[in-house]
mmCIF file of C-alpha atoms and ligand atoms in Angstrom:
data_model
loop_
_atom_site.group_PDB
_atom_site.id
_atom_site.type_symbol
_atom_site.label_atom_id
_atom_site.label_comp_id
_atom_site.label_asym_id
_atom_site.label_seq_id
_atom_site.Cartn_x
_atom_site.Cartn_y
_atom_site.Cartn_z
ATOM 1 C CA MET A 1 10.106 -12.602 -5.702
ATOM 2 C CA GLU A 2 13.011 -10.233 -5.175
ATOM 3 C CA THR A 3 15.042 -11.856 -2.427
ATOM 4 C CA ASP A 4 16.219 -8.581 -0.855
ATOM 5 C CA CYS A 5 12.825 -6.829 -0.981
ATOM 6 C CA LEU A 6 11.080 -6.192 2.329
ATOM 7 C CA PHE A 7 7.546 -6.341 0.932
ATOM 8 C CA CYS A 8 8.254 -9.491 -1.092
ATOM 9 C CA LYS A 9 9.297 -11.032 2.236
ATOM 10 C CA ILE A 10 5.977 -9.969 3.768
ATOM 11 C CA VAL A 11 4.140 -11.594 0.825
ATOM 12 C CA ALA A 12 6.210 -14.745 1.393
ATOM 13 C CA LYS A 13 5.363 -14.607 5.145
ATOM 14 C CA GLU A 14 9.071 -14.419 5.950
ATOM 15 C CA ILE A 15 8.427 -11.148 7.816
ATOM 16 C CA PRO A 16 5.244 -10.815 9.888
ATOM 17 C CA ALA A 17 2.662 -8.118 9.212
ATOM 18 C CA GLU A 18 -0.866 -7.397 10.381
ATOM 19 C CA ILE A 19 -2.732 -8.314 7.221
ATOM 20 C CA VAL A 20 -6.134 -6.651 6.856
ATOM 21 C CA HIS A 21 -7.115 -7.426 3.253
ATOM 22 C CA GLU A 22 -6.112 -9.810 0.484
ATOM 23 C CA THR A 23 -7.118 -10.492 -3.128
ATOM 24 C CA ALA A 24 -5.642 -12.777 -5.772
ATOM 25 C CA ARG A 25 -2.953 -10.265 -6.669
ATOM 26 C CA THR A 26 -2.887 -7.798 -3.760
ATOM 27 C CA LEU A 27 -2.085 -7.827 -0.059
ATOM 28 C CA ALA A 28 -2.727 -5.101 2.523
ATOM 29 C CA PHE A 29 -1.279 -4.705 5.994
ATOM 30 C CA ARG A 30 -0.926 -2.008 8.644
ATOM 31 C CA ASP A 31 2.020 0.371 8.337
ATOM 32 C CA ILE A 32 4.581 -0.262 11.075
ATOM 33 C CA ASN A 33 4.843 3.511 11.709
ATOM 34 C CA PRO A 34 1.270 4.780 11.283
ATOM 35 C CA GLN A 35 0.757 8.428 10.324
ATOM 36 C CA ALA A 36 -3.015 8.381 10.907
ATOM 37 C CA PRO A 37 -5.530 6.245 12.852
ATOM 38 C CA THR A 38 -5.956 4.226 9.649
ATOM 39 C CA HIS A 39 -2.683 3.659 7.816
ATOM 40 C CA VAL A 40 -2.725 0.555 5.649
ATOM 41 C CA LEU A 41 -0.322 -0.319 2.836
ATOM 42 C CA VAL A 42 -1.830 -2.043 -0.184
ATOM 43 C CA ILE A 43 0.714 -3.805 -2.377
ATOM 44 C CA SER A 44 0.810 -6.130 -5.347
ATOM 45 C CA LYS A 45 1.929 -9.652 -4.494
ATOM 46 C CA GLY A 46 4.201 -9.537 -7.528
ATOM 47 C CA HIS A 47 7.215 -7.275 -7.440
ATOM 48 C CA TYR A 48 6.978 -3.929 -9.239
ATOM 49 C CA ALA A 49 9.272 -1.106 -8.153
ATOM 50 C CA ASP A 50 6.584 1.567 -8.060
ATOM 51 C CA ALA A 51 3.158 2.658 -9.319
ATOM 52 C CA GLY A 52 4.643 3.745 -12.650
ATOM 53 C CA ALA A 53 5.962 0.243 -13.255
ATOM 54 C CA VAL A 54 2.503 -1.185 -12.495
ATOM 55 C CA ALA A 55 0.897 1.282 -14.925
ATOM 56 C CA ASP A 56 3.415 0.317 -17.607
ATOM 57 C CA ALA A 57 2.649 -3.376 -17.065
ATOM 58 C CA ASP A 58 -0.906 -2.550 -18.212
ATOM 59 C CA ASP A 59 -2.545 -5.753 -17.015
ATOM 60 C CA GLY A 60 -5.393 -4.509 -14.809
ATOM 61 C CA LEU A 61 -3.301 -4.685 -11.675
ATOM 62 C CA ALA A 62 -3.541 -0.943 -10.986
ATOM 63 C CA ASP A 63 -7.310 -1.349 -11.062
ATOM 64 C CA GLU A 64 -7.144 -4.220 -8.589
ATOM 65 C CA ILE A 65 -4.922 -2.210 -6.217
ATOM 66 C CA LEU A 66 -7.309 0.760 -6.335
ATOM 67 C CA LYS A 67 -10.317 -1.480 -5.737
ATOM 68 C CA ALA A 68 -8.523 -3.045 -2.769
ATOM 69 C CA ALA A 69 -7.830 0.455 -1.380
ATOM 70 C CA ARG A 70 -11.532 1.209 -1.650
ATOM 71 C CA SER A 71 -12.464 -2.012 0.164
ATOM 72 C CA ILE A 72 -9.951 -1.237 2.915
ATOM 73 C CA ALA A 73 -11.410 2.261 3.379
ATOM 74 C CA VAL A 74 -14.894 0.760 3.764
ATOM 75 C CA GLN A 75 -13.627 -1.957 6.104
ATOM 76 C CA GLU A 76 -11.750 0.598 8.234
ATOM 77 C CA GLY A 77 -14.800 2.850 8.462
ATOM 78 C CA VAL A 78 -13.213 5.865 6.761
ATOM 79 C CA ALA A 79 -14.961 5.725 3.379
ATOM 80 C CA GLU A 80 -17.624 8.205 4.488
ATOM 81 C CA SER A 81 -15.423 10.604 6.470
ATOM 82 C CA GLY A 82 -12.760 10.593 3.772
ATOM 83 C CA TYR A 83 -9.426 9.006 3.114
ATOM 84 C CA ARG A 84 -6.338 9.427 0.975
ATOM 85 C CA VAL A 85 -4.492 6.935 -1.221
ATOM 86 C CA VAL A 86 -0.856 7.912 -1.760
ATOM 87 C CA PHE A 87 1.703 6.257 -4.023
ATOM 88 C CA ASN A 88 5.048 7.843 -3.253
ATOM 89 C CA THR A 89 6.939 7.279 -6.486
ATOM 90 C CA GLY A 90 10.669 7.882 -6.546
ATOM 91 C CA PRO A 91 13.122 9.374 -4.073
ATOM 92 C CA ALA A 92 11.918 13.002 -4.250
ATOM 93 C CA ALA A 93 8.444 11.828 -3.272
ATOM 94 C CA GLY A 94 9.867 10.073 -0.239
ATOM 95 C CA GLN A 95 9.607 6.496 -1.505
ATOM 96 C CA THR A 96 11.764 4.297 0.713
ATOM 97 C CA VAL A 97 10.511 0.795 -0.141
ATOM 98 C CA PHE A 98 10.807 0.073 -3.848
ATOM 99 C CA HIS A 99 7.938 -2.396 -4.099
ATOM 100 C CA VAL A 100 4.712 -0.671 -5.143
ATOM 101 C CA HIS A 101 2.473 0.286 -2.241
ATOM 102 C CA GLY A 102 -0.474 2.597 -1.847
ATOM 103 C CA HIS A 103 -0.815 4.226 1.563
ATOM 104 C CA VAL A 104 -4.484 4.229 2.616
ATOM 105 C CA LEU A 105 -4.757 6.995 5.208
ATOM 106 C CA GLY A 106 -7.785 8.137 7.158
ATOM 107 C CA GLY A 107 -9.386 8.700 10.522
ATOM 108 C CA ARG A 108 -8.206 12.287 10.963
ATOM 109 C CA ASP A 109 -8.208 15.580 9.069
ATOM 110 C CA LEU A 110 -5.339 14.891 6.665
ATOM 111 C CA GLY A 111 -4.665 18.462 5.570
ATOM 112 C CA TRP A 112 -3.518 19.749 2.201
ATOM 113 C CA PRO A 113 -0.995 20.183 0.660
ATOM 114 C CA PRO A 114 1.035 17.212 1.899
ATOM 115 C CA GLY A 115 4.586 17.907 3.071
HETATM 116 P P1 5GP B 201 7.296 4.916 1.416
HETATM 117 O O1 5GP B 201 8.118 5.871 2.233
HETATM 118 O O2 5GP B 201 8.173 4.014 0.568
HETATM 119 O O3 5GP B 201 6.182 5.543 0.646
HETATM 120 O O4 5GP B 201 6.544 3.987 2.479
HETATM 121 C C1 5GP B 201 7.125 2.873 3.073
HETATM 122 C C2 5GP B 201 6.294 2.563 4.293
HETATM 123 O O5 5GP B 201 6.594 1.250 4.727
HETATM 124 C C3 5GP B 201 6.556 3.502 5.467
HETATM 125 O O6 5GP B 201 5.349 4.174 5.813
HETATM 126 C C4 5GP B 201 7.046 2.571 6.576
HETATM 127 O O7 5GP B 201 6.569 2.934 7.850
HETATM 128 C C5 5GP B 201 6.514 1.224 6.128
HETATM 129 N N1 5GP B 201 7.316 0.104 6.559
HETATM 130 C C6 5GP B 201 8.679 0.000 6.499
HETATM 131 N N2 5GP B 201 9.072 -1.196 6.956
HETATM 132 C C7 5GP B 201 7.944 -1.870 7.312
HETATM 133 C C8 5GP B 201 7.721 -3.189 7.861
HETATM 134 O O8 5GP B 201 8.624 -3.979 8.097
HETATM 135 N N3 5GP B 201 6.428 -3.517 8.116
HETATM 136 C C9 5GP B 201 5.384 -2.669 7.859
HETATM 137 N N4 5GP B 201 4.152 -3.107 8.163
HETATM 138 N N5 5GP B 201 5.562 -1.434 7.337
HETATM 139 C C10 5GP B 201 6.836 -1.043 7.073
HETATM 140 ZN ZN1 ZN B 202 9.198 -6.791 -3.766
#
């Protein structure tokens, strides 16, 4: 655990969150500032700065995060209508929390391209 990391604190239950899904190595909770009717963040319980760091770790964790995103979409009822999984990676992409998280967005027409 990184002691000054917001999402590590959510994993440690030091900061409350509305948890909607959990696996051995992932946790998912509602975004505090939702951008769509469904806006869930799926994270690894272990600390990795971003999706690139998870990919480099090469231990099947990226697969587990993507499978969790799929389960969340089904659970939230957006798997049929369509949903988006976004990993903002680095400052230019708008990443503000440097603990890997996939945004699972759905429940409205999301539009393309993103801003
Ligand atoms: P990023 O901009 O890094 O891709 O996404 C970070 C996300 O974390 C944002 O959508 C923001 O609303 C969300 N967020 C920031 N602080 C908290 C918090 O304390 N609790 C929850 N549930 N979400 C948060
Ligand atoms: Zn962390």
